Coordinates of C-alpha atoms and ligand atoms in Angstrom, one line a residue:
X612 CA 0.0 0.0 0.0
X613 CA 1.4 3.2 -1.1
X614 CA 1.8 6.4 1.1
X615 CA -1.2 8.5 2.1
X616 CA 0.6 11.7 3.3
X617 CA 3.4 12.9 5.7
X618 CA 2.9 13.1 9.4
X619 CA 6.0 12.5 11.7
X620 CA 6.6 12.1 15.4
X621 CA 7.4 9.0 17.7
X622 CA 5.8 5.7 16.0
X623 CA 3.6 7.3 13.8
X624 CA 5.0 7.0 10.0
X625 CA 4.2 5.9 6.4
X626 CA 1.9 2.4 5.5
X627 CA 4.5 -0.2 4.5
X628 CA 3.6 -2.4 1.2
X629 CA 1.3 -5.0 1.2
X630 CA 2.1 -6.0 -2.2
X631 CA -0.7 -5.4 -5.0
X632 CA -3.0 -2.7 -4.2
X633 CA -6.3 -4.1 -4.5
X634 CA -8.6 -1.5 -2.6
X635 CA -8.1 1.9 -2.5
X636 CA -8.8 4.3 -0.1
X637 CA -9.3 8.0 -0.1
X638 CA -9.4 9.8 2.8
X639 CA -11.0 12.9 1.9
X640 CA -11.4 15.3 5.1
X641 CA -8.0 15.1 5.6
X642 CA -6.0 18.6 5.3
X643 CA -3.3 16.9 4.0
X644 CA -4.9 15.3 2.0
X645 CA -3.8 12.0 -0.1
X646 CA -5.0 9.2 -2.6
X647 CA -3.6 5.8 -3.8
X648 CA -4.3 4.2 -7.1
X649 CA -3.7 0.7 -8.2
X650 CA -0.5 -1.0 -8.0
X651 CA 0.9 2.5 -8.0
X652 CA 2.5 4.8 -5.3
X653 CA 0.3 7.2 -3.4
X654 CA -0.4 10.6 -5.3
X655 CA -0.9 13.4 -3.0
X656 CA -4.0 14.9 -3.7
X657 CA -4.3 19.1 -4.1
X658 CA -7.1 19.2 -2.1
X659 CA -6.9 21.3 0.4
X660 CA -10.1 22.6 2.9
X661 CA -10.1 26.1 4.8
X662 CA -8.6 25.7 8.2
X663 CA -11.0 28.2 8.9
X664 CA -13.5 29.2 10.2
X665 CA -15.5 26.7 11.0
X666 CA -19.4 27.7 11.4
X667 CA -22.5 26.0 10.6
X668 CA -24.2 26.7 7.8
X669 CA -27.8 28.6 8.8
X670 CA -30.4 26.6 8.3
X671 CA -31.8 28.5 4.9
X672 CA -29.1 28.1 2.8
X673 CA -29.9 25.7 -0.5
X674 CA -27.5 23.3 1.4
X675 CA -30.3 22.1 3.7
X676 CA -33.4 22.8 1.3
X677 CA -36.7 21.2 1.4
X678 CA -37.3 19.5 -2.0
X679 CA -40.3 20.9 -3.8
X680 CA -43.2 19.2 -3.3
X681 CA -46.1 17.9 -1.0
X682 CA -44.7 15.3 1.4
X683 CA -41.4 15.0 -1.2
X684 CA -39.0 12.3 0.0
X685 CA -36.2 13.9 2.0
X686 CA -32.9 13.0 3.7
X687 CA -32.6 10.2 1.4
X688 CA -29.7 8.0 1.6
X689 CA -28.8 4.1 1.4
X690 CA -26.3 1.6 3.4
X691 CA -25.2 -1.9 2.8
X692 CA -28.1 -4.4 3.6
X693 CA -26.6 -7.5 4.0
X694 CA -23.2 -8.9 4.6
X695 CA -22.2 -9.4 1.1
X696 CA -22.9 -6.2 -0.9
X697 CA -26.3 -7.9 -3.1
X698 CA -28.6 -5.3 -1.2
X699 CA -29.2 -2.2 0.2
X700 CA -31.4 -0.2 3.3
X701 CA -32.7 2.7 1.5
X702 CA -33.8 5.1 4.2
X703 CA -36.1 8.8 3.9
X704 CA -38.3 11.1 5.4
X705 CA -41.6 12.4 4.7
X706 CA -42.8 15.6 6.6
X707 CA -46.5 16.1 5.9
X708 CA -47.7 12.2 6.0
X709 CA -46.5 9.0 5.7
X710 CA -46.7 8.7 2.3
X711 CA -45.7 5.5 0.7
X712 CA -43.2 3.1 1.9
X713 CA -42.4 1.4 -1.3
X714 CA -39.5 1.6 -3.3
X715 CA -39.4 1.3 -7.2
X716 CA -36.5 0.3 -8.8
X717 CA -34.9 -1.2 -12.0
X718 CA -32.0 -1.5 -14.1
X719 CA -32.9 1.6 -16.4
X720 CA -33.3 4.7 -15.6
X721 CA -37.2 6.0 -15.5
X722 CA -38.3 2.0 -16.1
X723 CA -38.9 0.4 -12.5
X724 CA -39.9 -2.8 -13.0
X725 CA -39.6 -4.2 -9.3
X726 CA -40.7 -2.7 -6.1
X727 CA -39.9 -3.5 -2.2
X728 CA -41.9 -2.3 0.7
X729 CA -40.6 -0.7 4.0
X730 CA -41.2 0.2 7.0
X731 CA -42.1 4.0 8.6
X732 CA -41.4 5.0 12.2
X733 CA -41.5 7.9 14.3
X734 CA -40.2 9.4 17.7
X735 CA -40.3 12.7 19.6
X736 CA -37.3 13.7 21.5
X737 CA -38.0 16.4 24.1
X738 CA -40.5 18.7 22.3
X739 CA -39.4 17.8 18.7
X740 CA -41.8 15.6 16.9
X741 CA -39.3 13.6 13.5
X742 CA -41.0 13.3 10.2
X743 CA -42.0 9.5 9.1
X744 CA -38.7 7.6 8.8
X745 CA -38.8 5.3 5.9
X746 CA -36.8 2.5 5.7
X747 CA -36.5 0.0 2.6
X748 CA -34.8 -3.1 2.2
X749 CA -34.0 -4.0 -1.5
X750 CA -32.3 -7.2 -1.6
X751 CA -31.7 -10.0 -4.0
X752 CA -29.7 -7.6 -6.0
X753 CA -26.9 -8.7 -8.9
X754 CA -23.2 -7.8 -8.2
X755 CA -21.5 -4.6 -9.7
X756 CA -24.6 -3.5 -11.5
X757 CA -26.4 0.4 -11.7
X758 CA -29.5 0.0 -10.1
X759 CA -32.0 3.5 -10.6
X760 CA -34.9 3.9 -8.0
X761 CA -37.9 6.3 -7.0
X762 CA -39.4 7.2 -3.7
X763 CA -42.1 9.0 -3.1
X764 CA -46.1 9.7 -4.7
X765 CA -47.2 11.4 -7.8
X766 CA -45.8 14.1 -8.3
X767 CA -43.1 14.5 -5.7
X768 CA -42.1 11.1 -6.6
X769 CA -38.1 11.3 -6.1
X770 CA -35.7 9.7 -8.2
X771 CA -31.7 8.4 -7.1
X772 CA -29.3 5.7 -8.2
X773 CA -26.5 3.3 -6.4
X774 CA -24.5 0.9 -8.3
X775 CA -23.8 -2.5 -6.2
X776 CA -20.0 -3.8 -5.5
X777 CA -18.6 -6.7 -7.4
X778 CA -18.8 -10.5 -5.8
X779 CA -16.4 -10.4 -3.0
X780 CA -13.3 -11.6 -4.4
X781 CA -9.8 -11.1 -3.6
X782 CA -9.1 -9.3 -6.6
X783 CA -12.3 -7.2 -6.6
X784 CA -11.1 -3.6 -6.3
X785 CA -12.7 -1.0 -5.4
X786 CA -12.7 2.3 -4.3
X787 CA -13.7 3.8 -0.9
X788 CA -13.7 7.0 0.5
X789 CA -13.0 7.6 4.3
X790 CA -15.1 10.5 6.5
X791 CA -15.0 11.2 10.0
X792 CA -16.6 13.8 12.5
X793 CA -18.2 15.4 9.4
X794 CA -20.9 18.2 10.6
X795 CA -22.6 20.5 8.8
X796 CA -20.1 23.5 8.3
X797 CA -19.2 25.4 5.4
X798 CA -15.7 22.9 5.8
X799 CA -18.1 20.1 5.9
X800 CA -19.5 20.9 2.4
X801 CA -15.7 21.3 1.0
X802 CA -15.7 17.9 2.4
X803 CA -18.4 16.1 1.1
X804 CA -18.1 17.7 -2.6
X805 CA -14.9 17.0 -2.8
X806 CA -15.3 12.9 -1.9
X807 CA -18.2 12.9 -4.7
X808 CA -15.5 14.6 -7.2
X809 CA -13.2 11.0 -6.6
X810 CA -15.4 8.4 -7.2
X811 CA -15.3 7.1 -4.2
X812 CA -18.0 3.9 -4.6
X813 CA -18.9 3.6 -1.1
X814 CA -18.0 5.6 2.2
X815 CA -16.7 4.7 5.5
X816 CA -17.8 6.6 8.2
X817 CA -15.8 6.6 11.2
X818 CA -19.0 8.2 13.5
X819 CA -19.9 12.2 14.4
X820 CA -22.5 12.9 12.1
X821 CA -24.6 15.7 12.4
X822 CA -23.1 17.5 15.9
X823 CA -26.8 18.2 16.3
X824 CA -26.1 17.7 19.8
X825 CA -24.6 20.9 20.1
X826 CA -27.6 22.6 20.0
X827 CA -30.8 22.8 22.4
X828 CA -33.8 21.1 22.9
X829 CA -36.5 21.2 19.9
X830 CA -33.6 22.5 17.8
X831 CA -31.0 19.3 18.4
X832 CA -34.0 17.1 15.9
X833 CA -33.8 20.2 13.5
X834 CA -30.2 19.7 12.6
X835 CA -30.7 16.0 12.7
X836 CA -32.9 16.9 9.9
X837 CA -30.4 20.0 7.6
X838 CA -28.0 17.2 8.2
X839 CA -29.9 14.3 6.3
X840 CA -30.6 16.7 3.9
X841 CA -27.1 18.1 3.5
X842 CA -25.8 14.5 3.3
X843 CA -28.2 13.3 0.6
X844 CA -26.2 14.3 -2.2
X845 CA -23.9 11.4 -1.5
X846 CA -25.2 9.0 1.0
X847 CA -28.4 8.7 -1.7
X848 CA -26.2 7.5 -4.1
X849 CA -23.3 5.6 -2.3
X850 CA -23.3 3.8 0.2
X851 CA -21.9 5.1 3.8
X852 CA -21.5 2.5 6.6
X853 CA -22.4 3.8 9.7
X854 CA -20.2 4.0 12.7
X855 CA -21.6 6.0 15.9
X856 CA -19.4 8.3 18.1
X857 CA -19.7 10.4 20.9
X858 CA -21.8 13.1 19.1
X859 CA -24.5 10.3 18.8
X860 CA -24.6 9.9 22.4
X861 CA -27.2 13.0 22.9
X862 CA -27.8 11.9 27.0
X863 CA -29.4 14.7 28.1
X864 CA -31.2 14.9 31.5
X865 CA -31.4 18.3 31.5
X866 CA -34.6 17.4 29.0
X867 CA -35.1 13.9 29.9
X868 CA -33.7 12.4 27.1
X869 CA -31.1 9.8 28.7
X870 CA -31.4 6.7 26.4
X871 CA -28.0 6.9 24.5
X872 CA -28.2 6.9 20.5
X873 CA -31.7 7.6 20.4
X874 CA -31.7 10.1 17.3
X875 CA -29.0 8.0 15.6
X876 CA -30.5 4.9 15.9
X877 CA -33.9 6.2 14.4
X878 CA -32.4 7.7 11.6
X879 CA -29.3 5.5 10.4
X880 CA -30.1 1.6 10.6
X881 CA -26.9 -1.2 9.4
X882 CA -27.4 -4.6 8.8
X883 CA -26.2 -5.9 12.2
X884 CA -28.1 -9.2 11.7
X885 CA -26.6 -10.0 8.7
X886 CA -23.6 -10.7 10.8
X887 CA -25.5 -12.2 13.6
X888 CA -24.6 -8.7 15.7
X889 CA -27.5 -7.9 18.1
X890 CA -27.0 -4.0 17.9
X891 CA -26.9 -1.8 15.0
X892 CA -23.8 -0.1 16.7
X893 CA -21.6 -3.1 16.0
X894 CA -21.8 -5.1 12.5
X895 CA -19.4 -6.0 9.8
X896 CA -20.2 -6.5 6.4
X897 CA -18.1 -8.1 3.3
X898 CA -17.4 -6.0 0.3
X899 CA -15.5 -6.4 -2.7
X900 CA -12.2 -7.6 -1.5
X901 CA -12.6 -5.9 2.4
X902 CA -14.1 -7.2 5.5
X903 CA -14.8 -3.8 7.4
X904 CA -15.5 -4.3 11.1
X905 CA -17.5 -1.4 12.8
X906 CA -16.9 -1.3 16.3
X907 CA -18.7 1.6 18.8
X908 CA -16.1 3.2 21.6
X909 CA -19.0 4.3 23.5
X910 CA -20.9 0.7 24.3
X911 CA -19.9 -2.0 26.3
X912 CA -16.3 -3.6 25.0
X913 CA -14.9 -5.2 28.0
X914 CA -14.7 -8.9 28.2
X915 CA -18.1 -10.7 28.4
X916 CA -19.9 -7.8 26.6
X917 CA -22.1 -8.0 23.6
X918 CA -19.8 -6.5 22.0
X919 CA -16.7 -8.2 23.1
X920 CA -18.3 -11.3 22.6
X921 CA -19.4 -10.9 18.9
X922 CA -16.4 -9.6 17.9
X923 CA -14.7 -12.6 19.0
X924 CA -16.6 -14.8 16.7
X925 CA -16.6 -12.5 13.9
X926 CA -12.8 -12.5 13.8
X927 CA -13.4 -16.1 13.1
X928 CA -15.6 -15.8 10.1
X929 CA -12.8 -13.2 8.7
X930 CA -11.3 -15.5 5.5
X931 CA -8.6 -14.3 4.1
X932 CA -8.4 -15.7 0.6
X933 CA -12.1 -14.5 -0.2
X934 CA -11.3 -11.1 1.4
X935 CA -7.7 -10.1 2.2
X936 CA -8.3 -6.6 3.6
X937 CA -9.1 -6.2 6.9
X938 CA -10.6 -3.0 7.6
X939 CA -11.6 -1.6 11.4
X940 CA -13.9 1.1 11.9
X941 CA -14.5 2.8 15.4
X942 CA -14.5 6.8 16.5
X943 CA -11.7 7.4 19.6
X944 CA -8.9 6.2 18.2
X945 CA -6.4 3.5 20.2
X946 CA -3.2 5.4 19.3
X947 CA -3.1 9.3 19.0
X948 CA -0.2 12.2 19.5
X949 CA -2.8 15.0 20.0
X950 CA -3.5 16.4 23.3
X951 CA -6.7 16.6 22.0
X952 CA -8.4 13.6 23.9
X953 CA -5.0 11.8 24.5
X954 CA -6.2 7.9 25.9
X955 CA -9.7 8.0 25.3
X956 CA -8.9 4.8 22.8
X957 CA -6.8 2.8 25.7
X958 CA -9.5 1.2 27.5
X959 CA -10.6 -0.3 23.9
X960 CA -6.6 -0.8 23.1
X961 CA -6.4 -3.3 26.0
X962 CA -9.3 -5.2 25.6
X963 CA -8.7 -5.8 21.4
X964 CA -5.3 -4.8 20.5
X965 CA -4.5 -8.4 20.9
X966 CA -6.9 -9.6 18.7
X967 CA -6.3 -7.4 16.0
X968 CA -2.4 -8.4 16.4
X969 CA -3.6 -12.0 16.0
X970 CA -6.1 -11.7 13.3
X971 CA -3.4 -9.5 11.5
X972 CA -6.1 -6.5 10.5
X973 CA -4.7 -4.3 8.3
X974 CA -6.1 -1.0 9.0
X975 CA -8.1 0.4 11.9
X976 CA -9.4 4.0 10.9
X977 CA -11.0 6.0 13.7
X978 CA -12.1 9.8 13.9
X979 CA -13.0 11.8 17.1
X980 CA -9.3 13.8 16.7
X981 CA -9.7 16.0 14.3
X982 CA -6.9 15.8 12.3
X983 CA -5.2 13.5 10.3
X984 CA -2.5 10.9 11.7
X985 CA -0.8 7.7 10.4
X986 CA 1.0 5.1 12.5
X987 CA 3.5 2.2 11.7
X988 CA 2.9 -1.3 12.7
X989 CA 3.1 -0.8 16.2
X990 CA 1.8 -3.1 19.4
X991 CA 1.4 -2.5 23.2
X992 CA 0.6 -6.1 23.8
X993 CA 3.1 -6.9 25.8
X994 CA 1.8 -4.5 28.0
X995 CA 0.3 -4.8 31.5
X996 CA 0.1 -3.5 34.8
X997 CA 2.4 -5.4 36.2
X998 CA 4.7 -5.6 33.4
X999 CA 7.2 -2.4 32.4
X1000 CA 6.8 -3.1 29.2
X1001 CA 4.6 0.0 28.6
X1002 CA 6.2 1.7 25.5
X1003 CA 5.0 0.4 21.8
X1004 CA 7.0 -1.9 20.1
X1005 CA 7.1 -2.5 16.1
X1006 CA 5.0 -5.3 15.3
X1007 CA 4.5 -6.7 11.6
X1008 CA 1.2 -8.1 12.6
X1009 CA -0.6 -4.9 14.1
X1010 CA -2.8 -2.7 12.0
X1011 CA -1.7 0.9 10.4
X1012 CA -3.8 3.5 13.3
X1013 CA -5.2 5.9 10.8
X1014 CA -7.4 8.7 12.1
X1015 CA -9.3 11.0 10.0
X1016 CA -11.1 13.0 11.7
X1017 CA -11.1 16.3 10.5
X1018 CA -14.6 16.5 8.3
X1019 CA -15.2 19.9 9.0
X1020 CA -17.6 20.3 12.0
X1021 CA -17.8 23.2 13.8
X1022 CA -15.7 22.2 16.5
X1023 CA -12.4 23.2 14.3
X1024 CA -8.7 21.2 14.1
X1025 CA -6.9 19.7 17.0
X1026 CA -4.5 21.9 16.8
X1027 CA -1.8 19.7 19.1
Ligands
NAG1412 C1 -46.5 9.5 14.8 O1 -47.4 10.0 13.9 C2 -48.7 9.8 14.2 C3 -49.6 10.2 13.0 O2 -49.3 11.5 12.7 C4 -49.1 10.5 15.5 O3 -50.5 10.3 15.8 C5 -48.2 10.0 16.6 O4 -48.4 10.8 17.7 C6 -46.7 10.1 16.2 N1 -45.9 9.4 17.2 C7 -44.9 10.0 17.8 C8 -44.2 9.1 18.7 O5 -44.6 11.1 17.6
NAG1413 C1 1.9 -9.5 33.0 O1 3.3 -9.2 33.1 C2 4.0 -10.0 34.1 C3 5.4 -9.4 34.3 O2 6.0 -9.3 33.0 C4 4.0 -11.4 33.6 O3 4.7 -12.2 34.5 C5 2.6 -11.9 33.4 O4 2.5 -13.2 32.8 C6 1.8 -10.9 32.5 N1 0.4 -11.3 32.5 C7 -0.3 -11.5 31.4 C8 -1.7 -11.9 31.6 O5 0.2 -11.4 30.3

C-alpha cells in the first residue's frame, strides 16, 4: 500500500507495502490530503479545505433545502443491507404524512420494474416531533450492476441511483472513500463535494455525524434533519457505513432524554443481523475484497460484553483468501499524538489490541481527533500492569492506526 501523506513524530509514519494494491482508499477530510491508485505509489492529492473558520451553515441556505413538493421524499440516503454487498437499506423522510413506503426500482433509468416495501417509524425527543422515517430493504440484488430507484407519490415522486460492489473476491477492487466527525459547516460541504469529485463507490464513516447535539432542545432534531438533507447528495447514491461516536450519544437529563443513541439509531439503521450482531452499533459487512468491522467506543467492550463477545466470533468468520483486507472502523482512536483527547482509545486498546495483532487487520481507521494521523505497525501487547513493558513496540502483525477525523464540524482542528 502506497503512502497516504506525511505526518512524523514517535511511532507514527508511512503504511509499509502489502504488495498489489487491490482496494483503494481515499481519505478525503483530511488537510493533507492524499489518494492511492492501483498497483501504484500514493499521489498526493491538491485538495486542500479552509482551516478556517469553522461555522455551521444557517439553516436556509440551498444546502439544507426542502425538496419541492407535497410530502417529497427527504434525507434520502442508502447503506449496505446485508453482509455481502447484493442489497441495500434505502432510508427517507416524509414531513406532511407517511406517504408511501415502497421503493421502485430497476436497471434503467425511469423504467422500474420491481418494487420493495418498508417500514415507517417515528419518535419525539423532548419537544421535537421527527418526520415519518422510511426505511427500505432492497435485496436480492446482482453484483456490480447500476440500479436506478424512485421514492415518493405522484408528483413528488423522487428519483436516485447506487451501483452495487462486485462479488467479494480477492481481486475485486474497489474504491472507498473515508469520513470522519463530518458536521454541517461550510468545511463540511468542501468535504463532502470533494469525496463525490473521486469516485469514491462507497464511504466509510468513522462516527460524528450531524453535531446536532450541540444545540438545544427542539432544535437538536432540527439539525438532525439539515444534516440528512445536506448529506443526501452522496449517502443517496453511495453507500456510507455507519459507525456512531460520541456526538450520537445525545444523553441529556437536563430534558429527559437519557437513552444513548436515540436520534441516531432512528435515523441510520446497518445490517447488524446480517452478521449475527444484536446491535446496530456493532456489524461487519463483506465487500469487494474488504471485511470492514465497525466497532462503537461508546458501548460496552470489556470482556463478556455484547460487543466483546461478537467480535470474537466474527474475527473467526474473517477469510482471508475471499477477502484479504481487513478494515476496522471505530471513532476514539487507540493510538493518537494530540492532546486533544489523549487515551480516550486505551481502554478499547487493551481489551482488542490483541486480537487485531492475532487476526493480523490491516487497518483500523477511527475519527474523534480532528486531524489527520498515520501510525506504523506498532503493538502495546506486551503490556500490563504489572509488566514495564509500557512503551510500543514494532509489530509486523498490528494494524496501520489511521485517524481522520477532521470532516469539518464546527468544532475546528486539533491543533496539538
Ligand atoms: C407518529 O405519527 C402519528 C400520526 O401523525 C401521530 O399520531 C403520533 O403521535 C406520532 N408518534 C410519535 C411518537 O410522535
Ligand atoms: C503480565 O506481566 C507480568 C510481568 O512481566 C507477567 O509475569 C505476566 O505473565 C503478564 N500477565 C499477562 C496476563 O500477560
Amino acid at each position: 500500500m502506497p503512502h497516504f501523506g506525511d505526518i512524523s513524530s514517535g511511532w507514527i509514519k508511512r503504511i509499509e507495502n502489502k504488495g498489489s494494491m487491490l482496494v483503494q482508499l481515499l481519505f478525503f477530510s483530511s488537510v493533507l490530503l492524499s489518494c492511492i491508485s492501483n498497483g501504484s505509489a500514493g499521489v498526493t492529492s491538491t485538495f486542500v479545505r479552509n482551516e478556517w473558520p469553522s461555522v455551521d451553515i444557517p439553516l436556509d441556505n440551498e444546502v439544507f433545502a426542502v425538496p419541492k413538493g407535497y410530502n417529497a421524499p427527504q434525507q434520502v440516503h442508502i447503506t449496505q443491507g446485508d453482509y455481502d454487498g447484493k442489497a441495500v437499506i434505502i432510508s427517507w423522510v416524509t414531513a406532511d404524512e407517511e406517504g408511501s413506503n415502497k421503493v421502485r426500482y430497476g436497471l434503467s433509468e425511469g423504467k422500474y420494474e420491481f418494487t420493495a416495501e418498508g417500514t415507517v417509524q417515528n419518535y419525539t425527543f423532548y419537544n421535537y416531533k421527527s418526520g415519518y422515517i422510511h426505511q427500505c430493504l432492497v435485496d436480492g440484488l446482482q453484483y456490480d450492476t447500476k440500479y436506478f430507484y424512485e421514492i415518493g407519490d405522484g408528483d413528488s415522486s423522487r428519483r436516485f441511483w447506487f451501483r452495487t460492489p462486485p462479488p467479494i473476491d480477492p481481486d475485486a477492487p474497489y474504491k472507498f472513500g473515508i469520513i470522519g466527525d463530518l458536521g454541517q459547516t461550510y468545511n463540511s460541504l468542501s468535504t463532502i463535494e470533494h469525496c463525490m469529485q473521486t469516485g469514491a463507490e462507497t464511504i466509510l464513516f468513522v462516527g460524528d455525524l450531524s453535531y446536532a447535539d450541540r444545540y438545544k432542545y427542539h432544535d437538536v432534531g432540527v439539525r438532525w434533519d439539515s444534516w440528512g438533507r445536506f448529506a443526501e447528495r452522496s449517502a443517496a447514491y453511495q453507500p456510507w457505513i455507519w459507525s456512531a461516536g460520541n456526538h450520537e450519544i445525545e444523553y441529556f437529563p437536563y430534558m429527559g432524554e437519557v437513552i444513548p443513541f436515540r436520534n441516531y439509531l432512528h435515523r441510520y439503521p446497518t445490517p447488524y443481523l446480517a452478521s449475527e450482531s444484536s446491535s446496530p452499533l456493532w456489524y461487519a459487512v463483506r465487500r469487494a475484497s474488504a471485511h470492514i468491522i465497525v466497532l462503537s467506543s461508546y458501548s460496552p467492550f470489556v470482556k463478556y460484553t455484547p460487543q466483546w463477545k461478537w467480535l470474537e466470533q466474527e474475527l473467526k468468520r474473517v477469510d482471508r483468501k475471499k477477502t484479504p483486507w481487513l478494515i476496522v472502523l471505530m471513532h476514539a482512536p487507540m493510538y493518537n499524538s494530540n492532546d486533544a483527547h489523549f487515551m480516550e482509545g486505551e481502554s478499547m486498546r487493551a481489551v482488542f489490541e490483541s486480537w487485531f495483532c492475532r487476526h493480523k487487520v490491516d487497518v483500523v481507521f477511527a475519527g474523534h481527533v480532528h486531524a489527520y494521523e498515520r501510525s506504523y505497525r506498532i503493538s502495546n501487547i506486551r503490556y500490563n500492569v504489572s509488566s514495564g513493558a509500557s512503551y510500543p513496540v514494532p509489530d509486523k502483525s498490528a494494524p496501520v492506526y489511521i485517524t481522520v477525523g477532521d470532516g469539518g464540524n464546527q468544532e475546528g482542528l486539533a491543533l496539538r
